[in-house]
Amino acid sequence: MSVQERKQRERADRERLIVATARELAEQQGWDAVTTRRLAERIEYSQPVLYSHFRGKREIIGAVALEGAAELAAAVRAATSTVDDPRARVAALAHAYLDFAARNPAVYDAIFHLDGGLAFAHEDTPAPLKDAFAALMESLAEVAGDGIHPGLFTETFWAALHGLATLTRARRLPPEHTEQRVRLLVDRLAVT
């Protein structure tokens, strides 16, 4: 391995460490606790080293969001890959989405609530965000109904899931009724 390759590998390792540490700190104490000073202390590098990877917290949030979007896509695909019935697949998608949001609140915030400097629904939207949307659309397109654009249906279903995730987490909706809400979404929106 050349010196250049070793330096690139070490740089990538440091970047992964910064992102993992930011996620851990955000999940434990919230995003307000994530500062470049605290991250530098935790990873045992100086702040200038941290700034050589990310210009600030906004870029770190963006990196966490991209990583989280890839994980969300994988979770949705894993949950739906073995389900043959289209409506059951949509229910599995909904549960995987809501479970991801509940298990990873800081990551979910990074993806959907915080400014990570990422463009959504644009040509320059980063690939992991596009792939997360594609993972949803893979199961939702077939239940959109005649004459309904699959992307528009996916946006609408996703908005409903996002609302359920956000309102449940904020304790505006009782979590014990989540299954009924998912059934209602699937029964009323998913057409076969």
JSON list of N, CA, C and O in Angstrom, two decimals, residues 58-115:
[
{"chain": "A", "resi": 58, "resn": "ARG", "atom": "N", "xyz": [-23.27, 21.69, 10.36]},
{"chain": "A", "resi": 58, "resn": "ARG", "atom": "CA", "xyz": [-24.22, 21.47, 9.27]},
{"chain": "A", "resi": 58, "resn": "ARG", "atom": "C", "xyz": [-23.77, 20.34, 8.36]},
{"chain": "A", "resi": 58, "resn": "ARG", "atom": "O", "xyz": [-24.57, 19.47, 7.97]},
{"chain": "A", "resi": 59, "resn": "GLU", "atom": "N", "xyz": [-22.49, 20.31, 8.00]},
{"chain": "A", "resi": 59, "resn": "GLU", "atom": "CA", "xyz": [-21.98, 19.24, 7.14]},
{"chain": "A", "resi": 59, "resn": "GLU", "atom": "C", "xyz": [-21.97, 17.89, 7.86]},
{"chain": "A", "resi": 59, "resn": "GLU", "atom": "O", "xyz": [-22.16, 16.85, 7.24]},
{"chain": "A", "resi": 60, "resn": "ILE", "atom": "N", "xyz": [-21.74, 17.93, 9.16]},
{"chain": "A", "resi": 60, "resn": "ILE", "atom": "CA", "xyz": [-21.77, 16.68, 9.93]},
{"chain": "A", "resi": 60, "resn": "ILE", "atom": "C", "xyz": [-23.20, 16.15, 9.96]},
{"chain": "A", "resi": 60, "resn": "ILE", "atom": "O", "xyz": [-23.42, 14.94, 9.77]},
{"chain": "A", "resi": 61, "resn": "ILE", "atom": "N", "xyz": [-24.16, 17.02, 10.17]},
{"chain": "A", "resi": 61, "resn": "ILE", "atom": "CA", "xyz": [-25.57, 16.60, 10.12]},
{"chain": "A", "resi": 61, "resn": "ILE", "atom": "C", "xyz": [-25.88, 16.02, 8.75]},
{"chain": "A", "resi": 61, "resn": "ILE", "atom": "O", "xyz": [-26.54, 14.98, 8.65]},
{"chain": "A", "resi": 62, "resn": "GLY", "atom": "N", "xyz": [-25.40, 16.65, 7.70]},
{"chain": "A", "resi": 62, "resn": "GLY", "atom": "CA", "xyz": [-25.62, 16.13, 6.35]},
{"chain": "A", "resi": 62, "resn": "GLY", "atom": "C", "xyz": [-25.02, 14.75, 6.16]},
{"chain": "A", "resi": 62, "resn": "GLY", "atom": "O", "xyz": [-25.64, 13.87, 5.55]},
{"chain": "A", "resi": 63, "resn": "ALA", "atom": "N", "xyz": [-23.82, 14.53, 6.69]},
{"chain": "A", "resi": 63, "resn": "ALA", "atom": "CA", "xyz": [-23.19, 13.21, 6.58]},
{"chain": "A", "resi": 63, "resn": "ALA", "atom": "C", "xyz": [-23.99, 12.16, 7.34]},
{"chain": "A", "resi": 63, "resn": "ALA", "atom": "O", "xyz": [-24.17, 11.03, 6.87]},
{"chain": "A", "resi": 64, "resn": "VAL", "atom": "N", "xyz": [-24.48, 12.52, 8.52]},
{"chain": "A", "resi": 64, "resn": "VAL", "atom": "CA", "xyz": [-25.32, 11.60, 9.30]},
{"chain": "A", "resi": 64, "resn": "VAL", "atom": "C", "xyz": [-26.62, 11.31, 8.54]},
{"chain": "A", "resi": 64, "resn": "VAL", "atom": "O", "xyz": [-27.08, 10.17, 8.47]},
{"chain": "A", "resi": 65, "resn": "ALA", "atom": "N", "xyz": [-27.18, 12.35, 7.92]},
{"chain": "A", "resi": 65, "resn": "ALA", "atom": "CA", "xyz": [-28.41, 12.17, 7.15]},
{"chain": "A", "resi": 65, "resn": "ALA", "atom": "C", "xyz": [-28.21, 11.22, 5.98]},
{"chain": "A", "resi": 65, "resn": "ALA", "atom": "O", "xyz": [-29.06, 10.36, 5.73]},
{"chain": "A", "resi": 66, "resn": "LEU", "atom": "N", "xyz": [-27.12, 11.36, 5.28]},
{"chain": "A", "resi": 66, "resn": "LEU", "atom": "CA", "xyz": [-26.86, 10.47, 4.13]},
{"chain": "A", "resi": 66, "resn": "LEU", "atom": "C", "xyz": [-26.67, 9.03, 4.59]},
{"chain": "A", "resi": 66, "resn": "LEU", "atom": "O", "xyz": [-27.20, 8.10, 3.97]},
{"chain": "A", "resi": 67, "resn": "GLU", "atom": "N", "xyz": [-25.93, 8.86, 5.66]},
{"chain": "A", "resi": 67, "resn": "GLU", "atom": "CA", "xyz": [-25.75, 7.51, 6.22]},
{"chain": "A", "resi": 67, "resn": "GLU", "atom": "C", "xyz": [-27.09, 6.94, 6.68]},
{"chain": "A", "resi": 67, "resn": "GLU", "atom": "O", "xyz": [-27.40, 5.78, 6.43]},
{"chain": "A", "resi": 68, "resn": "GLY", "atom": "N", "xyz": [-27.87, 7.76, 7.34]},
{"chain": "A", "resi": 68, "resn": "GLY", "atom": "CA", "xyz": [-29.18, 7.32, 7.82]},
{"chain": "A", "resi": 68, "resn": "GLY", "atom": "C", "xyz": [-30.14, 6.99, 6.70]},
{"chain": "A", "resi": 68, "resn": "GLY", "atom": "O", "xyz": [-30.90, 6.02, 6.78]},
{"chain": "A", "resi": 69, "resn": "ALA", "atom": "N", "xyz": [-30.11, 7.78, 5.63]},
{"chain": "A", "resi": 69, "resn": "ALA", "atom": "CA", "xyz": [-30.98, 7.50, 4.48]},
{"chain": "A", "resi": 69, "resn": "ALA", "atom": "C", "xyz": [-30.65, 6.14, 3.87]},
{"chain": "A", "resi": 69, "resn": "ALA", "atom": "O", "xyz": [-31.56, 5.39, 3.48]},
{"chain": "A", "resi": 70, "resn": "ALA", "atom": "N", "xyz": [-29.36, 5.84, 3.78]},
{"chain": "A", "resi": 70, "resn": "ALA", "atom": "CA", "xyz": [-28.96, 4.52, 3.26]},
{"chain": "A", "resi": 70, "resn": "ALA", "atom": "C", "xyz": [-29.45, 3.41, 4.17]},
{"chain": "A", "resi": 70, "resn": "ALA", "atom": "O", "xyz": [-29.92, 2.36, 3.70]},
{"chain": "A", "resi": 71, "resn": "GLU", "atom": "N", "xyz": [-29.39, 3.63, 5.47]},
{"chain": "A", "resi": 71, "resn": "GLU", "atom": "CA", "xyz": [-29.88, 2.62, 6.43]},
{"chain": "A", "resi": 71, "resn": "GLU", "atom": "C", "xyz": [-31.39, 2.48, 6.36]},
{"chain": "A", "resi": 71, "resn": "GLU", "atom": "O", "xyz": [-31.92, 1.36, 6.45]},
{"chain": "A", "resi": 72, "resn": "LEU", "atom": "N", "xyz": [-32.08, 3.59, 6.19]},
{"chain": "A", "resi": 72, "resn": "LEU", "atom": "CA", "xyz": [-33.54, 3.55, 6.05]},
{"chain": "A", "resi": 72, "resn": "LEU", "atom": "C", "xyz": [-33.94, 2.76, 4.81]},
{"chain": "A", "resi": 72, "resn": "LEU", "atom": "O", "xyz": [-34.83, 1.91, 4.85]},
{"chain": "A", "resi": 73, "resn": "ALA", "atom": "N", "xyz": [-33.27, 3.02, 3.70]},
{"chain": "A", "resi": 73, "resn": "ALA", "atom": "CA", "xyz": [-33.55, 2.29, 2.46]},
{"chain": "A", "resi": 73, "resn": "ALA", "atom": "C", "xyz": [-33.32, 0.80, 2.65]},
{"chain": "A", "resi": 73, "resn": "ALA", "atom": "O", "xyz": [-34.14, -0.03, 2.23]},
{"chain": "A", "resi": 74, "resn": "ALA", "atom": "N", "xyz": [-32.23, 0.45, 3.31]},
{"chain": "A", "resi": 74, "resn": "ALA", "atom": "CA", "xyz": [-31.93, -0.96, 3.55]},
{"chain": "A", "resi": 74, "resn": "ALA", "atom": "C", "xyz": [-32.97, -1.60, 4.45]},
{"chain": "A", "resi": 74, "resn": "ALA", "atom": "O", "xyz": [-33.40, -2.74, 4.21]},
{"chain": "A", "resi": 75, "resn": "ALA", "atom": "N", "xyz": [-33.41, -0.88, 5.47]},
{"chain": "A", "resi": 75, "resn": "ALA", "atom": "CA", "xyz": [-34.43, -1.42, 6.39]},
{"chain": "A", "resi": 75, "resn": "ALA", "atom": "C", "xyz": [-35.75, -1.65, 5.67]},
{"chain": "A", "resi": 75, "resn": "ALA", "atom": "O", "xyz": [-36.41, -2.69, 5.87]},
{"chain": "A", "resi": 76, "resn": "VAL", "atom": "N", "xyz": [-36.15, -0.71, 4.84]},
{"chain": "A", "resi": 76, "resn": "VAL", "atom": "CA", "xyz": [-37.40, -0.85, 4.09]},
{"chain": "A", "resi": 76, "resn": "VAL", "atom": "C", "xyz": [-37.30, -2.03, 3.12]},
{"chain": "A", "resi": 76, "resn": "VAL", "atom": "O", "xyz": [-38.22, -2.85, 3.03]},
{"chain": "A", "resi": 77, "resn": "ARG", "atom": "N", "xyz": [-36.21, -2.11, 2.41]},
{"chain": "A", "resi": 77, "resn": "ARG", "atom": "CA", "xyz": [-36.04, -3.22, 1.46]},
{"chain": "A", "resi": 77, "resn": "ARG", "atom": "C", "xyz": [-35.99, -4.57, 2.16]},
{"chain": "A", "resi": 77, "resn": "ARG", "atom": "O", "xyz": [-36.57, -5.55, 1.69]},
{"chain": "A", "resi": 78, "resn": "ALA", "atom": "N", "xyz": [-35.32, -4.63, 3.29]},
{"chain": "A", "resi": 78, "resn": "ALA", "atom": "CA", "xyz": [-35.26, -5.89, 4.03]},
{"chain": "A", "resi": 78, "resn": "ALA", "atom": "C", "xyz": [-36.63, -6.31, 4.51]},
{"chain": "A", "resi": 78, "resn": "ALA", "atom": "O", "xyz": [-37.00, -7.49, 4.44]},
{"chain": "A", "resi": 79, "resn": "ALA", "atom": "N", "xyz": [-37.42, -5.36, 4.96]},
{"chain": "A", "resi": 79, "resn": "ALA", "atom": "CA", "xyz": [-38.76, -5.67, 5.48]},
{"chain": "A", "resi": 79, "resn": "ALA", "atom": "C", "xyz": [-39.73, -6.08, 4.38]},
{"chain": "A", "resi": 79, "resn": "ALA", "atom": "O", "xyz": [-40.66, -6.85, 4.63]},
{"chain": "A", "resi": 80, "resn": "THR", "atom": "N", "xyz": [-39.53, -5.58, 3.18]},
{"chain": "A", "resi": 80, "resn": "THR", "atom": "CA", "xyz": [-40.49, -5.84, 2.11]},
{"chain": "A", "resi": 80, "resn": "THR", "atom": "C", "xyz": [-40.05, -6.93, 1.14]},
{"chain": "A", "resi": 80, "resn": "THR", "atom": "O", "xyz": [-40.87, -7.43, 0.38]},
{"chain": "A", "resi": 81, "resn": "SER", "atom": "N", "xyz": [-38.80, -7.33, 1.19]},
{"chain": "A", "resi": 81, "resn": "SER", "atom": "CA", "xyz": [-38.26, -8.24, 0.17]},
{"chain": "A", "resi": 81, "resn": "SER", "atom": "C", "xyz": [-38.88, -9.63, 0.17]},
{"chain": "A", "resi": 81, "resn": "SER", "atom": "O", "xyz": [-38.92, -10.29, -0.86]},
{"chain": "A", "resi": 82, "resn": "THR", "atom": "N", "xyz": [-39.38, -10.08, 1.29]},
{"chain": "A", "resi": 82, "resn": "THR", "atom": "CA", "xyz": [-39.91, -11.45, 1.37]},
{"chain": "A", "resi": 82, "resn": "THR", "atom": "C", "xyz": [-41.43, -11.50, 1.41]},
{"chain": "A", "resi": 82, "resn": "THR", "atom": "O", "xyz": [-42.01, -12.57, 1.59]},
{"chain": "A", "resi": 83, "resn": "VAL", "atom": "N", "xyz": [-42.07, -10.35, 1.23]},
{"chain": "A", "resi": 83, "resn": "VAL", "atom": "CA", "xyz": [-43.53, -10.29, 1.32]},
{"chain": "A", "resi": 83, "resn": "VAL", "atom": "C", "xyz": [-44.09, -10.25, -0.10]},
{"chain": "A", "resi": 83, "resn": "VAL", "atom": "O", "xyz": [-43.77, -9.34, -0.87]},
{"chain": "A", "resi": 84, "resn": "ASP", "atom": "N", "xyz": [-44.96, -11.23, -0.43]},
{"chain": "A", "resi": 84, "resn": "ASP", "atom": "CA", "xyz": [-45.49, -11.31, -1.79]},
{"chain": "A", "resi": 84, "resn": "ASP", "atom": "C", "xyz": [-46.73, -10.46, -2.02]},
{"chain": "A", "resi": 84, "resn": "ASP", "atom": "O", "xyz": [-46.89, -9.87, -3.08]},
{"chain": "A", "resi": 85, "resn": "ASP", "atom": "N", "xyz": [-47.61, -10.39, -1.05]},
{"chain": "A", "resi": 85, "resn": "ASP", "atom": "CA", "xyz": [-48.85, -9.65, -1.22]},
{"chain": "A", "resi": 85, "resn": "ASP", "atom": "C", "xyz": [-48.56, -8.14, -1.21]},
{"chain": "A", "resi": 85, "resn": "ASP", "atom": "O", "xyz": [-47.93, -7.64, -0.27]},
{"chain": "A", "resi": 86, "resn": "PRO", "atom": "N", "xyz": [-49.00, -7.40, -2.23]},
{"chain": "A", "resi": 86, "resn": "PRO", "atom": "CA", "xyz": [-48.69, -5.96, -2.31]},
{"chain": "A", "resi": 86, "resn": "PRO", "atom": "C", "xyz": [-49.14, -5.16, -1.09]},
{"chain": "A", "resi": 86, "resn": "PRO", "atom": "O", "xyz": [-48.40, -4.31, -0.60]},
{"chain": "A", "resi": 87, "resn": "ARG", "atom": "N", "xyz": [-50.34, -5.41, -0.58]},
{"chain": "A", "resi": 87, "resn": "ARG", "atom": "CA", "xyz": [-50.82, -4.65, 0.58]},
{"chain": "A", "resi": 87, "resn": "ARG", "atom": "C", "xyz": [-50.04, -5.02, 1.84]},
{"chain": "A", "resi": 87, "resn": "ARG", "atom": "O", "xyz": [-49.73, -4.16, 2.66]},
{"chain": "A", "resi": 88, "resn": "ALA", "atom": "N", "xyz": [-49.72, -6.28, 2.00]},
{"chain": "A", "resi": 88, "resn": "ALA", "atom": "CA", "xyz": [-48.91, -6.70, 3.15]},
{"chain": "A", "resi": 88, "resn": "ALA", "atom": "C", "xyz": [-47.51, -6.11, 3.04]},
{"chain": "A", "resi": 88, "resn": "ALA", "atom": "O", "xyz": [-46.89, -5.76, 4.05]},
{"chain": "A", "resi": 89, "resn": "ARG", "atom": "N", "xyz": [-47.01, -5.98, 1.81]},
{"chain": "A", "resi": 89, "resn": "ARG", "atom": "CA", "xyz": [-45.70, -5.37, 1.61]},
{"chain": "A", "resi": 89, "resn": "ARG", "atom": "C", "xyz": [-45.72, -3.89, 2.03]},
{"chain": "A", "resi": 89, "resn": "ARG", "atom": "O", "xyz": [-44.80, -3.38, 2.64]},
{"chain": "A", "resi": 90, "resn": "VAL", "atom": "N", "xyz": [-46.81, -3.19, 1.71]},
{"chain": "A", "resi": 90, "resn": "VAL", "atom": "CA", "xyz": [-46.95, -1.79, 2.10]},
{"chain": "A", "resi": 90, "resn": "VAL", "atom": "C", "xyz": [-47.01, -1.67, 3.63]},
{"chain": "A", "resi": 90, "resn": "VAL", "atom": "O", "xyz": [-46.40, -0.78, 4.22]},
{"chain": "A", "resi": 91, "resn": "ALA", "atom": "N", "xyz": [-47.72, -2.59, 4.27]},
{"chain": "A", "resi": 91, "resn": "ALA", "atom": "CA", "xyz": [-47.77, -2.58, 5.74]},
{"chain": "A", "resi": 91, "resn": "ALA", "atom": "C", "xyz": [-46.37, -2.84, 6.31]},
{"chain": "A", "resi": 91, "resn": "ALA", "atom": "O", "xyz": [-45.96, -2.18, 7.29]},
{"chain": "A", "resi": 92, "resn": "ALA", "atom": "N", "xyz": [-45.64, -3.77, 5.72]},
{"chain": "A", "resi": 92, "resn": "ALA", "atom": "CA", "xyz": [-44.27, -4.05, 6.18]},
{"chain": "A", "resi": 92, "resn": "ALA", "atom": "C", "xyz": [-43.39, -2.82, 5.99]},
{"chain": "A", "resi": 92, "resn": "ALA", "atom": "O", "xyz": [-42.56, -2.49, 6.86]},
{"chain": "A", "resi": 93, "resn": "LEU", "atom": "N", "xyz": [-43.56, -2.14, 4.88]},
{"chain": "A", "resi": 93, "resn": "LEU", "atom": "CA", "xyz": [-42.82, -0.89, 4.62]},
{"chain": "A", "resi": 93, "resn": "LEU", "atom": "C", "xyz": [-43.14, 0.13, 5.71]},
{"chain": "A", "resi": 93, "resn": "LEU", "atom": "O", "xyz": [-42.23, 0.75, 6.28]},
{"chain": "A", "resi": 94, "resn": "ALA", "atom": "N", "xyz": [-44.41, 0.32, 6.00]},
{"chain": "A", "resi": 94, "resn": "ALA", "atom": "CA", "xyz": [-44.83, 1.30, 7.00]},
{"chain": "A", "resi": 94, "resn": "ALA", "atom": "C", "xyz": [-44.22, 0.98, 8.36]},
{"chain": "A", "resi": 94, "resn": "ALA", "atom": "O", "xyz": [-43.71, 1.88, 9.05]},
{"chain": "A", "resi": 95, "resn": "HIS", "atom": "N", "xyz": [-44.27, -0.28, 8.75]},
{"chain": "A", "resi": 95, "resn": "HIS", "atom": "CA", "xyz": [-43.70, -0.66, 10.05]},
{"chain": "A", "resi": 95, "resn": "HIS", "atom": "C", "xyz": [-42.19, -0.46, 10.07]},
{"chain": "A", "resi": 95, "resn": "HIS", "atom": "O", "xyz": [-41.64, 0.03, 11.07]},
{"chain": "A", "resi": 96, "resn": "ALA", "atom": "N", "xyz": [-41.52, -0.81, 8.98]},
{"chain": "A", "resi": 96, "resn": "ALA", "atom": "CA", "xyz": [-40.06, -0.63, 8.93]},
{"chain": "A", "resi": 96, "resn": "ALA", "atom": "C", "xyz": [-39.70, 0.85, 9.04]},
{"chain": "A", "resi": 96, "resn": "ALA", "atom": "O", "xyz": [-38.77, 1.23, 9.76]},
{"chain": "A", "resi": 97, "resn": "TYR", "atom": "N", "xyz": [-40.45, 1.69, 8.35]},
{"chain": "A", "resi": 97, "resn": "TYR", "atom": "CA", "xyz": [-40.22, 3.14, 8.39]},
{"chain": "A", "resi": 97, "resn": "TYR", "atom": "C", "xyz": [-40.42, 3.68, 9.80]},
{"chain": "A", "resi": 97, "resn": "TYR", "atom": "O", "xyz": [-39.57, 4.39, 10.34]},
{"chain": "A", "resi": 98, "resn": "LEU", "atom": "N", "xyz": [-41.55, 3.35, 10.40]},
{"chain": "A", "resi": 98, "resn": "LEU", "atom": "CA", "xyz": [-41.86, 3.85, 11.74]},
{"chain": "A", "resi": 98, "resn": "LEU", "atom": "C", "xyz": [-40.90, 3.30, 12.79]},
{"chain": "A", "resi": 98, "resn": "LEU", "atom": "O", "xyz": [-40.50, 4.01, 13.72]},
{"chain": "A", "resi": 99, "resn": "ASP", "atom": "N", "xyz": [-40.51, 2.04, 12.64]},
{"chain": "A", "resi": 99, "resn": "ASP", "atom": "CA", "xyz": [-39.54, 1.45, 13.55]},
{"chain": "A", "resi": 99, "resn": "ASP", "atom": "C", "xyz": [-38.19, 2.15, 13.44]},
{"chain": "A", "resi": 99, "resn": "ASP", "atom": "O", "xyz": [-37.54, 2.43, 14.45]},
{"chain": "A", "resi": 100, "resn": "PHE", "atom": "N", "xyz": [-37.77, 2.44, 12.19]},
{"chain": "A", "resi": 100, "resn": "PHE", "atom": "CA", "xyz": [-36.50, 3.15, 12.00]},
{"chain": "A", "resi": 100, "resn": "PHE", "atom": "C", "xyz": [-36.55, 4.51, 12.68]},
{"chain": "A", "resi": 100, "resn": "PHE", "atom": "O", "xyz": [-35.61, 4.90, 13.38]},
{"chain": "A", "resi": 101, "resn": "ALA", "atom": "N", "xyz": [-37.63, 5.24, 12.48]},
{"chain": "A", "resi": 101, "resn": "ALA", "atom": "CA", "xyz": [-37.77, 6.57, 13.08]},
{"chain": "A", "resi": 101, "resn": "ALA", "atom": "C", "xyz": [-37.74, 6.50, 14.60]},
{"chain": "A", "resi": 101, "resn": "ALA", "atom": "O", "xyz": [-37.12, 7.33, 15.25]},
{"chain": "A", "resi": 102, "resn": "ALA", "atom": "N", "xyz": [-38.39, 5.49, 15.17]},
{"chain": "A", "resi": 102, "resn": "ALA", "atom": "CA", "xyz": [-38.43, 5.35, 16.63]},
{"chain": "A", "resi": 102, "resn": "ALA", "atom": "C", "xyz": [-37.09, 4.92, 17.22]},
{"chain": "A", "resi": 102, "resn": "ALA", "atom": "O", "xyz": [-36.70, 5.39, 18.29]},
{"chain": "A", "resi": 103, "resn": "ARG", "atom": "N", "xyz": [-36.39, 4.03, 16.52]},
{"chain": "A", "resi": 103, "resn": "ARG", "atom": "CA", "xyz": [-35.11, 3.52, 17.02]},
{"chain": "A", "resi": 103, "resn": "ARG", "atom": "C", "xyz": [-33.96, 4.51, 16.84]},
{"chain": "A", "resi": 103, "resn": "ARG", "atom": "O", "xyz": [-32.95, 4.42, 17.54]},
{"chain": "A", "resi": 104, "resn": "ASN", "atom": "N", "xyz": [-34.09, 5.41, 15.87]},
{"chain": "A", "resi": 104, "resn": "ASN", "atom": "CA", "xyz": [-33.00, 6.33, 15.51]},
{"chain": "A", "resi": 104, "resn": "ASN", "atom": "C", "xyz": [-33.48, 7.77, 15.46]},
{"chain": "A", "resi": 104, "resn": "ASN", "atom": "O", "xyz": [-33.41, 8.42, 14.42]},
{"chain": "A", "resi": 105, "resn": "PRO", "atom": "N", "xyz": [-33.98, 8.30, 16.56]},
{"chain": "A", "resi": 105, "resn": "PRO", "atom": "CA", "xyz": [-34.58, 9.63, 16.50]},
{"chain": "A", "resi": 105, "resn": "PRO", "atom": "C", "xyz": [-33.62, 10.74, 16.04]},
{"chain": "A", "resi": 105, "resn": "PRO", "atom": "O", "xyz": [-34.02, 11.63, 15.29]},
{"chain": "A", "resi": 106, "resn": "ALA", "atom": "N", "xyz": [-32.38, 10.70, 16.49]},
{"chain": "A", "resi": 106, "resn": "ALA", "atom": "CA", "xyz": [-31.44, 11.76, 16.08]},
{"chain": "A", "resi": 106, "resn": "ALA", "atom": "C", "xyz": [-31.09, 11.63, 14.60]},
{"chain": "A", "resi": 106, "resn": "ALA", "atom": "O", "xyz": [-30.96, 12.65, 13.90]},
{"chain": "A", "resi": 107, "resn": "VAL", "atom": "N", "xyz": [-30.95, 10.42, 14.12]},
{"chain": "A", "resi": 107, "resn": "VAL", "atom": "CA", "xyz": [-30.68, 10.22, 12.70]},
{"chain": "A", "resi": 107, "resn": "VAL", "atom": "C", "xyz": [-31.89, 10.65, 11.88]},
{"chain": "A", "resi": 107, "resn": "VAL", "atom": "O", "xyz": [-31.75, 11.33, 10.85]},
{"chain": "A", "resi": 108, "resn": "TYR", "atom": "N", "xyz": [-33.06, 10.29, 12.33]},
{"chain": "A", "resi": 108, "resn": "TYR", "atom": "CA", "xyz": [-34.29, 10.70, 11.64]},
{"chain": "A", "resi": 108, "resn": "TYR", "atom": "C", "xyz": [-34.38, 12.22, 11.59]},
{"chain": "A", "resi": 108, "resn": "TYR", "atom": "O", "xyz": [-34.72, 12.80, 10.55]},
{"chain": "A", "resi": 109, "resn": "ASP", "atom": "N", "xyz": [-34.04, 12.88, 12.69]},
{"chain": "A", "resi": 109, "resn": "ASP", "atom": "CA", "xyz": [-34.02, 14.34, 12.70]},
{"chain": "A", "resi": 109, "resn": "ASP", "atom": "C", "xyz": [-33.01, 14.88, 11.69]},
{"chain": "A", "resi": 109, "resn": "ASP", "atom": "O", "xyz": [-33.27, 15.87, 11.00]},
{"chain": "A", "resi": 110, "resn": "ALA", "atom": "N", "xyz": [-31.85, 14.25, 11.63]},
{"chain": "A", "resi": 110, "resn": "ALA", "atom": "CA", "xyz": [-30.82, 14.70, 10.67]},
{"chain": "A", "resi": 110, "resn": "ALA", "atom": "C", "xyz": [-31.33, 14.60, 9.24]},
{"chain": "A", "resi": 110, "resn": "ALA", "atom": "O", "xyz": [-31.07, 15.49, 8.42]},
{"chain": "A", "resi": 111, "resn": "ILE", "atom": "N", "xyz": [-32.06, 13.54, 8.95]},
{"chain": "A", "resi": 111, "resn": "ILE", "atom": "CA", "xyz": [-32.57, 13.36, 7.59]},
{"chain": "A", "resi": 111, "resn": "ILE", "atom": "C", "xyz": [-33.68, 14.35, 7.29]},
{"chain": "A", "resi": 111, "resn": "ILE", "atom": "O", "xyz": [-33.67, 14.99, 6.23]},
{"chain": "A", "resi": 112, "resn": "PHE", "atom": "N", "xyz": [-34.64, 14.50, 8.20]},
{"chain": "A", "resi": 112, "resn": "PHE", "atom": "CA", "xyz": [-35.88, 15.18, 7.86]},
{"chain": "A", "resi": 112, "resn": "PHE", "atom": "C", "xyz": [-36.18, 16.49, 8.59]},
{"chain": "A", "resi": 112, "resn": "PHE", "atom": "O", "xyz": [-37.06, 17.22, 8.17]},
{"chain": "A", "resi": 113, "resn": "HIS", "atom": "N", "xyz": [-35.49, 16.77, 9.68]},
{"chain": "A", "resi": 113, "resn": "HIS", "atom": "CA", "xyz": [-35.85, 17.95, 10.46]},
{"chain": "A", "resi": 113, "resn": "HIS", "atom": "C", "xyz": [-34.76, 19.02, 10.53]},
{"chain": "A", "resi": 113, "resn": "HIS", "atom": "O", "xyz": [-35.07, 20.18, 10.76]},
{"chain": "A", "resi": 114, "resn": "LEU", "atom": "N", "xyz": [-33.51, 18.63, 10.38]},
{"chain": "A", "resi": 114, "resn": "LEU", "atom": "CA", "xyz": [-32.41, 19.56, 10.56]},
{"chain": "A", "resi": 114, "resn": "LEU", "atom": "C", "xyz": [-31.82, 19.97, 9.21]},
{"chain": "A", "resi": 114, "resn": "LEU", "atom": "O", "xyz": [-31.94, 19.25, 8.22]},
{"chain": "A", "resi": 115, "resn": "ASP", "atom": "N", "xyz": [-31.14, 21.09, 9.21]},
{"chain": "A", "resi": 115, "resn": "ASP", "atom": "CA", "xyz": [-30.48, 21.57, 8.00]},
{"chain": "A", "resi": 115, "resn": "ASP", "atom": "C", "xyz": [-29.10, 20.94, 7.89]},
{"chain": "A", "resi": 115, "resn": "ASP", "atom": "O", "xyz": [-28.17, 21.32, 8.60]}
]
